[in-house]
CSV table of C-alpha atoms in Angstrom, one decimal:
chain,number,residue,atom,x,y,z
A,1,MET,CA,-49.7,-39.3,17.7
A,2,THR,CA,-49.6,-41.2,14.8
A,3,ARG,CA,-46.5,-43.1,13.7
A,4,SER,CA,-45.4,-43.5,10.1
A,5,SER,CA,-43.8,-46.5,8.4
A,6,SER,CA,-42.8,-44.3,5.4
A,7,THR,CA,-39.3,-44.4,4.6
A,8,THR,CA,-37.2,-41.3,5.6
A,9,THR,CA,-34.3,-39.7,3.8
A,10,ARG,CA,-31.0,-41.3,4.3
A,11,PHE,CA,-28.4,-38.9,6.0
A,12,GLY,CA,-25.4,-39.4,8.3
A,13,SER,CA,-22.7,-42.1,7.6
A,14,LEU,CA,-23.1,-44.5,4.9
A,15,VAL,CA,-21.0,-47.1,6.7
A,16,PRO,CA,-23.3,-50.4,7.0
A,17,PHE,CA,-24.6,-50.5,10.3
A,18,ALA,CA,-22.7,-47.0,11.3
A,19,GLU,CA,-26.5,-45.5,11.5
A,20,PRO,CA,-29.8,-47.1,13.2
A,21,ALA,CA,-32.1,-48.4,10.8
A,22,ALA,CA,-34.5,-45.8,11.1
A,23,ILE,CA,-32.2,-43.6,8.9
A,24,ARG,CA,-31.0,-45.7,6.4
A,25,ASP,CA,-33.9,-45.4,4.0
A,26,LEU,CA,-35.4,-48.7,5.7
A,27,PRO,CA,-39.4,-48.3,7.4
A,28,SER,CA,-40.5,-48.1,11.0
A,29,PRO,CA,-43.2,-47.9,13.3
A,30,TYR,CA,-41.8,-46.5,16.0
A,31,TYR,CA,-40.5,-42.8,14.3
A,32,ASN,CA,-42.4,-40.2,12.7
A,33,GLU,CA,-41.5,-36.6,11.3
A,34,SER,CA,-41.1,-35.2,14.9
A,35,HIS,CA,-38.5,-37.8,15.6
A,36,HIS,CA,-36.7,-37.2,12.2
A,37,GLN,CA,-36.7,-33.7,12.8
A,38,LEU,CA,-35.2,-33.8,16.7
A,39,ARG,CA,-32.5,-35.7,15.1
A,40,ARG,CA,-31.7,-33.1,12.4
A,41,ALA,CA,-31.7,-30.5,14.8
A,42,ALA,CA,-30.0,-32.6,17.4
A,43,ARG,CA,-26.9,-33.9,14.6
A,44,LYS,CA,-26.6,-30.0,13.3
A,45,TRP,CA,-25.5,-28.9,17.1
A,46,ALA,CA,-24.1,-31.8,17.9
A,47,ASP,CA,-21.9,-31.1,15.0
A,48,GLU,CA,-21.4,-27.9,15.8
A,49,TYR,CA,-20.4,-28.2,19.6
A,50,ILE,CA,-19.1,-31.6,20.6
A,51,MET,CA,-18.1,-33.6,17.2
A,52,ASP,CA,-14.1,-32.5,17.1
A,53,ILE,CA,-13.6,-32.0,21.1
A,54,PRO,CA,-13.2,-35.1,22.4
A,55,PHE,CA,-9.3,-35.6,22.4
A,56,GLU,CA,-9.0,-32.1,23.6
A,57,TRP,CA,-11.4,-32.5,26.6
A,58,GLU,CA,-10.1,-35.9,27.6
A,59,GLU,CA,-6.9,-35.8,27.1
A,60,GLU,CA,-5.6,-32.3,27.7
A,61,THR,CA,-8.0,-30.3,29.7
A,62,LYS,CA,-9.5,-33.4,31.3
A,63,THR,CA,-12.6,-31.1,32.0
A,64,VAL,CA,-15.8,-29.7,30.2
A,65,ASP,CA,-15.9,-26.3,28.8
A,66,PRO,CA,-18.8,-24.5,30.6
A,67,ALA,CA,-19.5,-22.7,27.6
A,68,VAL,CA,-21.0,-25.6,25.6
A,69,TYR,CA,-22.8,-26.3,28.6
A,70,LYS,CA,-24.9,-23.7,28.7
A,71,ALA,CA,-24.9,-23.5,25.0
A,72,ALA,CA,-26.8,-26.8,25.9
A,73,ALA,CA,-28.9,-25.0,28.2
A,74,ASP,CA,-30.1,-22.2,26.0
A,75,ALA,CA,-30.8,-24.2,23.6
A,76,GLY,CA,-33.1,-26.0,25.4
A,77,ILE,CA,-31.2,-29.5,25.4
A,78,VAL,CA,-31.1,-29.3,29.2
A,79,THR,CA,-34.4,-29.3,29.4
A,80,CYS,CA,-35.1,-31.9,27.5
A,81,LEU,CA,-32.7,-34.4,29.6
A,82,ALA,CA,-33.7,-33.6,33.3
A,83,TRP,CA,-37.4,-35.4,33.8
A,84,GLY,CA,-36.8,-39.2,33.0
A,85,THR,CA,-39.9,-38.9,31.7
A,86,ARG,CA,-42.3,-36.8,30.0
A,87,ILE,CA,-41.4,-32.8,29.7
A,88,PRO,CA,-43.6,-30.9,32.1
A,89,LYS,CA,-45.5,-28.0,29.8
A,90,LYS,CA,-44.2,-25.5,31.9
A,91,TRP,CA,-40.6,-26.0,30.6
A,92,ALA,CA,-41.8,-25.5,26.8
A,93,LYS,CA,-40.4,-22.2,25.1
A,94,PRO,CA,-43.3,-19.9,24.6
A,95,ASP,CA,-44.4,-21.2,21.5
A,96,GLY,CA,-45.0,-24.7,23.1
A,97,THR,CA,-42.1,-26.3,21.6
A,98,VAL,CA,-39.1,-27.7,23.2
A,99,PHE,CA,-35.6,-28.2,21.6
A,100,GLY,CA,-35.7,-29.1,17.7
A,101,GLY,CA,-39.1,-27.4,17.2
A,102,VAL,CA,-40.8,-30.4,18.8
A,103,LYS,CA,-44.2,-29.5,20.4
A,104,VAL,CA,-43.4,-30.5,24.4
A,105,GLU,CA,-47.3,-32.8,24.0
A,106,GLU,CA,-45.3,-35.0,21.1
A,107,TRP,CA,-42.1,-35.2,23.2
A,108,ASP,CA,-41.8,-39.2,24.0
A,109,GLY,CA,-39.1,-42.0,25.0
A,110,PHE,CA,-37.8,-42.0,21.2
A,111,HIS,CA,-37.5,-38.4,21.2
A,112,ASP,CA,-35.0,-39.4,24.6
A,113,LEU,CA,-33.7,-42.0,22.5
A,114,ILE,CA,-32.5,-39.7,19.7
A,115,LEU,CA,-31.3,-37.1,21.4
A,116,ILE,CA,-29.3,-39.1,24.0
A,117,ASP,CA,-28.1,-40.9,20.7
A,118,GLU,CA,-26.8,-38.3,18.7
A,119,LEU,CA,-25.5,-36.7,21.4
A,120,HIS,CA,-22.9,-39.6,22.0
A,121,ARG,CA,-22.3,-39.6,18.1
A,122,ASN,CA,-18.8,-38.3,18.5
A,123,GLY,CA,-17.8,-41.8,20.1
A,124,SER,CA,-16.9,-40.3,23.2
A,125,LEU,CA,-18.7,-41.5,26.6
A,126,GLY,CA,-16.3,-39.0,28.9
A,127,VAL,CA,-18.1,-35.8,26.8
A,128,GLY,CA,-21.4,-37.1,26.8
A,129,GLN,CA,-21.2,-37.9,30.7
A,130,GLY,CA,-19.3,-34.7,31.2
A,131,LEU,CA,-22.1,-32.4,30.0
A,132,PHE,CA,-25.4,-34.5,30.9
A,133,GLY,CA,-24.4,-37.9,32.9
A,134,GLY,CA,-25.4,-36.1,36.2
A,135,LEU,CA,-28.6,-33.8,35.3
A,136,GLN,CA,-29.9,-37.3,33.8
A,137,ILE,CA,-29.9,-39.3,37.1
A,138,GLY,CA,-30.0,-36.3,39.8
A,139,CYS,CA,-32.9,-34.1,38.4
A,140,PRO,CA,-35.4,-36.6,38.4
A,141,PRO,CA,-35.5,-37.3,41.6
A,142,ILE,CA,-36.3,-33.3,42.7
A,143,TYR,CA,-39.1,-33.7,40.0
A,144,HIS,CA,-40.8,-36.9,41.0
A,145,PHE,CA,-40.3,-36.6,44.6
A,146,GLY,CA,-39.2,-33.2,45.7
A,147,SER,CA,-41.7,-30.7,47.1
A,148,GLN,CA,-42.9,-27.9,44.7
A,149,GLU,CA,-41.2,-25.1,46.7
A,150,LEU,CA,-38.2,-27.0,46.2
A,151,GLN,CA,-38.9,-27.3,42.2
A,152,ASP,CA,-39.0,-23.5,42.2
A,153,ARG,CA,-36.4,-22.8,44.3
A,154,VAL,CA,-33.6,-25.0,42.4
A,155,LEU,CA,-34.8,-26.0,38.6
A,156,PRO,CA,-35.1,-22.6,37.0
A,157,ASP,CA,-31.4,-22.3,37.9
A,158,ILE,CA,-30.7,-25.7,36.6
A,159,MET,CA,-32.6,-25.5,33.4
A,160,ALA,CA,-30.9,-22.1,32.6
A,161,GLY,CA,-27.9,-23.6,33.1
A,162,LYS,CA,-26.3,-21.7,36.0
A,163,LYS,CA,-26.5,-24.6,38.3
A,164,ARG,CA,-25.8,-28.3,37.6
A,165,VAL,CA,-27.1,-31.1,39.9
A,166,CYS,CA,-25.6,-34.6,40.1
A,167,LEU,CA,-26.8,-38.4,41.6
A,168,ALA,CA,-24.8,-38.8,44.9
A,169,ILE,CA,-25.6,-42.5,45.9
A,170,THR,CA,-22.5,-44.6,46.0
A,171,GLU,CA,-20.1,-44.6,48.7
A,172,PRO,CA,-17.1,-47.0,49.2
A,173,GLU,CA,-18.7,-49.8,51.0
A,174,ALA,CA,-21.9,-49.1,49.1
A,175,GLY,CA,-22.0,-49.4,45.2
A,176,SER,CA,-24.7,-52.2,44.0
A,177,ASP,CA,-25.3,-53.1,47.8
A,178,VAL,CA,-27.0,-49.8,48.2
A,179,LYS,CA,-28.7,-50.5,51.4
A,180,ASN,CA,-25.5,-50.5,53.0
A,181,LEU,CA,-24.8,-46.7,52.8
A,182,SER,CA,-24.1,-45.1,56.0
A,183,THR,CA,-23.6,-41.4,55.3
A,184,GLU,CA,-25.5,-40.4,58.1
A,185,ALA,CA,-28.3,-37.3,58.2
A,186,VAL,CA,-29.3,-36.3,61.9
A,187,LEU,CA,-32.0,-33.7,62.5
A,188,SER,CA,-30.8,-30.5,64.2
A,189,ASP,CA,-32.0,-30.3,68.2
A,190,ASP,CA,-34.3,-26.7,66.5
A,191,GLY,CA,-35.9,-29.5,63.7
A,192,LYS,CA,-34.8,-26.8,61.2
A,193,HIS,CA,-31.6,-29.2,59.3
A,194,TYR,CA,-30.5,-32.3,58.6
A,195,ILE,CA,-26.6,-32.2,59.8
A,196,VAL,CA,-25.2,-34.8,57.4
A,197,ASN,CA,-21.7,-36.9,57.4
A,198,GLY,CA,-20.5,-39.2,55.4
A,199,THR,CA,-19.0,-40.3,52.0
A,200,LYS,CA,-19.7,-40.4,48.4
A,201,LYS,CA,-17.2,-42.1,46.0
A,202,TRP,CA,-17.4,-41.8,42.1
A,203,ILE,CA,-19.9,-39.6,41.6
A,204,THR,CA,-20.1,-38.4,38.2
A,205,ASN,CA,-20.0,-34.5,37.5
A,206,GLY,CA,-19.4,-34.0,41.0
A,207,ILE,CA,-16.7,-31.9,40.6
A,208,TYR,CA,-18.7,-29.5,38.4
A,209,SER,CA,-22.1,-29.5,40.2
A,210,ASP,CA,-23.9,-27.1,42.9
A,211,TYR,CA,-26.5,-29.6,43.9
A,212,PHE,CA,-26.2,-33.3,45.1
A,213,THR,CA,-29.0,-35.5,45.1
A,214,THR,CA,-27.9,-37.5,48.1
A,215,ALA,CA,-28.5,-41.2,49.4
A,216,VAL,CA,-28.1,-40.3,53.2
A,217,ARG,CA,-29.5,-42.4,56.5
A,218,THR,CA,-31.9,-40.8,58.8
A,219,SER,CA,-32.4,-44.1,61.0
A,220,GLY,CA,-31.2,-47.5,61.4
A,221,LYS,CA,-28.0,-48.9,60.0
A,222,ALA,CA,-25.6,-50.2,57.1
A,223,GLY,CA,-27.5,-52.6,55.4
A,224,ASP,CA,-30.9,-51.8,56.6
A,225,MET,CA,-33.2,-51.2,53.5
A,226,ALA,CA,-35.0,-48.6,56.0
A,227,GLY,CA,-34.3,-45.1,57.1
A,228,VAL,CA,-32.6,-44.1,54.1
A,229,SER,CA,-33.9,-40.9,52.6
A,230,PHE,CA,-33.1,-38.7,49.5
A,231,LEU,CA,-31.7,-34.9,50.3
A,232,LEU,CA,-30.7,-32.2,47.8
A,233,ILE,CA,-27.3,-30.9,49.5
A,234,PRO,CA,-25.6,-27.8,47.9
A,235,ASN,CA,-22.2,-27.1,47.6
A,236,GLY,CA,-20.9,-25.1,50.4
A,237,GLU,CA,-19.4,-25.1,53.5
A,238,GLY,CA,-17.8,-28.7,54.9
A,239,VAL,CA,-18.7,-30.3,51.7
A,240,THR,CA,-14.8,-31.3,50.0
A,241,ARG,CA,-14.5,-32.8,46.5
A,242,ARG,CA,-11.8,-34.1,45.0
A,243,ARG,CA,-11.6,-35.2,41.4
A,244,MET,CA,-10.5,-38.7,40.9
A,245,ASN,CA,-8.2,-40.4,38.5
A,246,MET,CA,-10.2,-42.4,36.3
A,247,SER,CA,-8.8,-45.0,33.5
A,248,GLY,CA,-11.3,-43.3,30.8
A,249,GLN,CA,-13.8,-41.1,31.0
A,250,HIS,CA,-11.4,-38.3,32.3
A,251,CYS,CA,-14.2,-35.1,31.3
A,252,ALA,CA,-16.9,-37.0,33.1
A,253,GLY,CA,-16.0,-35.1,36.4
A,254,THR,CA,-15.9,-38.3,38.7
A,255,THR,CA,-15.6,-37.2,42.2
A,256,PHE,CA,-15.2,-38.3,45.9
A,257,ILE,CA,-16.9,-36.0,47.8
A,258,THR,CA,-17.0,-35.7,51.9
A,259,PHE,CA,-19.5,-34.3,54.0
A,260,GLU,CA,-18.5,-33.0,57.2
A,261,ASP,CA,-21.4,-31.5,59.6
A,262,VAL,CA,-23.0,-30.2,56.4
A,263,LYS,CA,-26.1,-28.1,57.5
A,264,VAL,CA,-28.7,-28.8,55.1
A,265,PRO,CA,-32.3,-27.4,55.1
A,266,VAL,CA,-35.6,-29.5,56.0
A,267,GLU,CA,-37.1,-28.2,53.2
A,268,ASN,CA,-34.5,-30.0,51.0
A,269,LEU,CA,-35.5,-33.3,51.8
A,270,ILE,CA,-36.6,-35.1,48.3
A,271,GLY,CA,-40.0,-37.6,49.1
A,272,LYS,CA,-40.7,-38.6,52.8
A,273,VAL,CA,-38.3,-39.8,55.5
A,274,GLY,CA,-37.3,-43.3,55.2
A,275,GLU,CA,-38.7,-43.9,51.9
A,276,GLY,CA,-35.3,-42.8,50.0
A,277,PHE,CA,-34.9,-46.2,48.9
A,278,LYS,CA,-38.5,-46.1,46.6
A,279,CYS,CA,-36.9,-43.0,45.3
A,280,ILE,CA,-33.5,-44.8,44.2
A,281,MET,CA,-35.1,-47.6,42.5
A,282,ASN,CA,-37.8,-45.3,40.8
A,283,ASN,CA,-34.6,-43.7,39.2
A,284,PHE,CA,-32.9,-46.9,38.4
A,285,ARG,CA,-34.9,-48.1,35.6
A,286,HIS,CA,-34.7,-44.7,33.3
A,287,GLU,CA,-30.1,-44.5,34.6
A,288,ARG,CA,-30.0,-48.2,33.1
A,289,LEU,CA,-31.6,-47.6,29.9
A,290,MET,CA,-30.1,-44.5,29.1
A,291,ILE,CA,-26.8,-46.5,29.5
A,292,SER,CA,-27.8,-48.3,27.5
A,293,ILE,CA,-28.5,-46.0,24.7
A,294,VAL,CA,-25.3,-44.6,25.2
A,295,ALA,CA,-23.6,-47.8,24.5
A,296,GLN,CA,-25.3,-48.5,21.6
A,297,ARG,CA,-24.0,-45.5,19.4
A,298,ILE,CA,-20.8,-46.0,20.8
A,299,ALA,CA,-20.8,-49.6,19.6
A,300,ARG,CA,-21.7,-48.1,16.3
A,301,VAL,CA,-19.2,-45.8,16.3
A,302,ALA,CA,-16.2,-48.9,16.8
A,303,LEU,CA,-17.4,-50.7,14.5
A,304,GLU,CA,-17.6,-47.8,11.6
A,305,ASP,CA,-14.0,-46.8,12.5
A,306,SER,CA,-13.2,-50.4,12.4
A,307,LEU,CA,-14.9,-50.9,8.8
A,308,THR,CA,-13.6,-48.2,7.2
A,309,TYR,CA,-9.8,-48.8,8.1
A,310,ALA,CA,-10.6,-51.9,7.0
A,311,HIS,CA,-11.3,-50.3,3.6
A,312,LYS,CA,-8.0,-48.5,3.2
A,313,ARG,CA,-5.6,-50.9,4.8
A,314,ARG,CA,-4.0,-53.0,2.9
A,315,VAL,CA,-1.6,-56.1,3.9
A,316,PHE,CA,-0.3,-59.0,2.0
A,317,GLY,CA,-1.0,-57.1,-1.4
A,318,LYS,CA,-4.6,-56.5,-0.3
A,319,ARG,CA,-7.3,-54.9,1.7
A,320,LEU,CA,-7.9,-56.0,5.2
A,321,VAL,CA,-11.9,-56.3,4.4
A,322,ASP,CA,-11.3,-59.0,1.7
A,323,SER,CA,-10.5,-61.3,4.4
A,324,GLU,CA,-12.7,-63.4,4.8
A,325,VAL,CA,-11.8,-63.8,8.8
A,326,ILE,CA,-12.3,-59.6,8.9
A,327,ARG,CA,-15.7,-59.8,7.2
A,328,ASN,CA,-16.5,-62.5,9.9
A,329,LYS,CA,-15.7,-60.6,12.6
A,330,VAL,CA,-17.6,-57.1,11.4
A,331,ALA,CA,-20.5,-59.6,10.6
A,332,HIS,CA,-20.9,-60.8,14.4
A,333,MET,CA,-20.2,-57.0,15.4
A,334,SER,CA,-23.3,-56.0,13.1
A,335,ARG,CA,-25.5,-58.9,14.0
A,336,VAL,CA,-25.3,-57.7,17.5
A,337,ILE,CA,-25.5,-54.2,17.5
A,338,GLU,CA,-28.8,-54.6,14.8
A,339,ALA,CA,-30.2,-57.0,17.1
A,340,GLN,CA,-29.8,-55.3,20.5
A,341,GLN,CA,-31.3,-52.0,18.7
A,342,ALA,CA,-34.4,-53.9,18.1
A,343,TRP,CA,-34.4,-55.1,21.7
A,344,LEU,CA,-33.7,-51.2,22.7
A,345,GLU,CA,-36.7,-50.1,20.9
A,346,SER,CA,-39.2,-52.9,21.9
A,347,ILE,CA,-38.7,-51.5,25.5
A,348,VAL,CA,-38.5,-47.9,25.1
A,349,TYR,CA,-42.2,-48.4,22.9
A,350,ALA,CA,-43.3,-50.7,25.8
A,351,SER,CA,-42.3,-48.1,28.4
A,352,GLU,CA,-44.4,-45.4,26.2
A,353,HIS,CA,-47.5,-47.6,26.7
A,354,LEU,CA,-47.5,-48.3,30.4
A,355,PRO,CA,-48.2,-46.4,33.7
A,356,HIS,CA,-44.5,-45.2,34.9
A,357,ASP,CA,-45.1,-47.5,37.9
A,358,LEU,CA,-46.2,-49.9,36.0
A,359,ALA,CA,-43.7,-49.9,33.6
A,360,ASN,CA,-40.8,-50.0,36.5
A,361,GLN,CA,-42.9,-53.2,38.0
A,362,ARG,CA,-43.1,-54.7,34.4
A,363,LEU,CA,-39.7,-53.5,32.6
A,364,GLY,CA,-37.1,-53.3,35.5
A,365,GLY,CA,-36.1,-56.8,34.7
A,366,THR,CA,-35.7,-56.5,31.1
A,367,THR,CA,-34.5,-53.3,31.4
A,368,ALA,CA,-31.6,-54.8,33.7
A,369,LEU,CA,-30.8,-57.8,31.5
A,370,LEU,CA,-30.6,-55.2,28.4
A,371,LYS,CA,-27.9,-53.1,30.3
A,372,ALA,CA,-25.9,-55.8,30.9
A,373,HIS,CA,-26.3,-57.0,27.0
A,374,CYS,CA,-25.6,-53.5,26.0
A,375,GLY,CA,-22.3,-53.5,28.0
A,376,ILE,CA,-21.1,-57.1,26.5
A,377,THR,CA,-22.1,-56.1,23.1
A,378,LEU,CA,-19.6,-52.9,23.5
A,379,GLU,CA,-17.1,-54.9,24.8
A,380,LEU,CA,-17.0,-57.2,22.1
A,381,VAL,CA,-17.1,-54.8,19.6
A,382,ALA,CA,-14.6,-52.3,21.0
A,383,ARG,CA,-12.4,-55.8,21.5
A,384,GLU,CA,-12.6,-56.9,17.7
A,385,ALA,CA,-12.6,-52.9,16.4
A,386,VAL,CA,-9.2,-53.1,18.1
A,387,GLN,CA,-8.4,-56.5,16.5
A,388,ILE,CA,-8.9,-55.1,12.8
A,389,MET,CA,-7.4,-51.9,13.3
A,390,GLY,CA,-4.2,-53.4,15.0
A,391,GLY,CA,-1.3,-50.8,16.8
A,392,ILE,CA,-2.9,-47.7,15.4
A,393,ALA,CA,-6.2,-48.5,17.8
A,394,HIS,CA,-3.7,-48.7,20.5
A,395,THR,CA,-2.3,-45.2,20.1
A,396,ARG,CA,-3.9,-42.0,21.4
A,397,GLY,CA,-4.4,-39.6,19.0
A,398,GLY,CA,-4.8,-40.3,15.1
A,399,VAL,CA,-6.6,-42.5,13.0
A,400,GLY,CA,-7.8,-45.1,15.7
A,401,GLU,CA,-8.1,-42.3,18.3
A,402,ARG,CA,-12.0,-43.1,19.0
A,403,VAL,CA,-11.4,-46.8,19.1
A,404,GLU,CA,-8.7,-46.7,21.4
A,405,ARG,CA,-10.2,-44.5,23.7
A,406,ILE,CA,-13.6,-46.3,23.6
A,407,ARG,CA,-11.5,-49.7,24.6
A,408,ARG,CA,-10.5,-47.4,27.5
A,409,ASP,CA,-14.1,-46.2,28.3
A,410,VAL,CA,-15.7,-49.6,28.1
A,411,LYS,CA,-16.3,-50.2,31.9
A,412,GLY,CA,-17.8,-47.2,32.4
A,413,VAL,CA,-21.0,-48.6,30.5
A,414,VAL,CA,-20.2,-52.5,32.3
A,415,ILE,CA,-20.4,-50.8,35.8
A,416,PRO,CA,-22.4,-47.7,36.4
A,417,GLY,CA,-25.8,-48.2,37.0
A,418,GLY,CA,-25.5,-51.9,38.1
A,419,SER,CA,-22.4,-54.0,37.1
A,420,GLU,CA,-23.0,-56.8,34.3
A,421,GLU,CA,-23.1,-59.9,37.0
A,422,ILE,CA,-25.6,-57.4,39.3
A,423,MET,CA,-27.9,-56.8,36.1
A,424,LEU,CA,-27.9,-60.4,35.1
A,425,ASP,CA,-29.0,-62.1,38.4
A,426,ASN,CA,-31.6,-58.8,39.4
A,427,GLY,CA,-32.7,-59.1,35.7
A,428,ILE,CA,-33.9,-62.5,36.1
A,429,LYS,CA,-35.0,-62.5,39.9
A,430,GLN,CA,-37.3,-59.4,38.8
A,431,GLU,CA,-38.9,-61.4,35.5
A,432,LEU,CA,-39.4,-64.8,38.4
A,433,ARG,CA,-41.2,-62.9,41.0
A,434,LEU,CA,-43.4,-61.1,38.3
A,435,ALA,CA,-44.1,-64.5,36.7
A,436,LEU,CA,-44.9,-65.9,39.8
A,437,GLY,CA,-46.9,-63.0,40.7
A,438,LEU,CA,-48.8,-63.4,37.8
A,439,GLY,CA,-49.4,-67.2,38.7
A,440,ALA,CA,-46.8,-69.0,36.7
A,441,LYS,CA,-46.5,-72.6,37.5
A,442,LEU,CA,-42.6,-73.0,37.8
């Protein structure tokens, strides 16, 4: 697919650095008309359905509206977000296109980037995660490792918005240390079912989901890397869900799940017995890249709102923005956001030009570092935005609503998908292993 370096018509916010360079009349080697077409469609959909509802969903109902999720499915957005890779042609519309009129064979990582970016332009991590968080990480393992029978049985209802799915890996004693999970799946005497017992914690969308893509232990003990398998567990008898009370992202539906003697058909095994860790690792790079894209847009929102406020607020007879101290804060916020965008796009570009397994090998460490960096950047930008806006950004509702909420939501970027500390360490360890494997003399 040919990429154009020509400029595109500017649209969206005119506040400096509130939008990516590709829609600020600046040439880019990464984007073509197909990408711009998708952005226009995504922005129109988001403006209609989710731009004005974060306060209601996050502070009042603390839940997502099922009608909006169904609207996303009907529009084809769910289909575009479900794979963690290119969209399978069988899921295109009859005319061979997907959401935004994009030809299914043209869909690439930059379309993913644009769609995720636009769906978070309202500045709410909770709304974006409440609608699509579970889907984006719970569905790819079914597609990549599930049997054709399993896919044919569950994917049509998921794509239609009739059923929802989430990823259930984390446990009270197994967060970043995935191999420490202890939820047990024992094969029944007749060999037809797995009997599952255990708990899962901090599961995004768990309260909304009909299926749980679940990491279980089919052999060995907690701490063993071997013996971990993946099961698709339907919500039903023996499954108990409890919504967790989080500091932010209230409508993300973060859930504590208990499995008590849950019977799961052996046909719901995802991948091979004992190879669940492979499935988990395959999913992590996609998840971390997705979180990075979200964090980048949320940082832009905080910058936009604080800079806009600085032009209106007058202190000691002059506007805040007329103060060198305030402009210095804005400059530092802007430079890290723009540098981060370049790194993000370079990783997406590399992903598009490497086979999937090789991309995981070559880009796993870099993506872990990017994910950590995006969390660090968002914490910096959120803090400085609050400092610029003062008490109004410490008040729920009103002019400072988005920045106040972002400040509370920050840890929902820094911790999930691997904490900052784990990501920094893992990123460097992976890069060192890669370098030594390539013959580096260190």
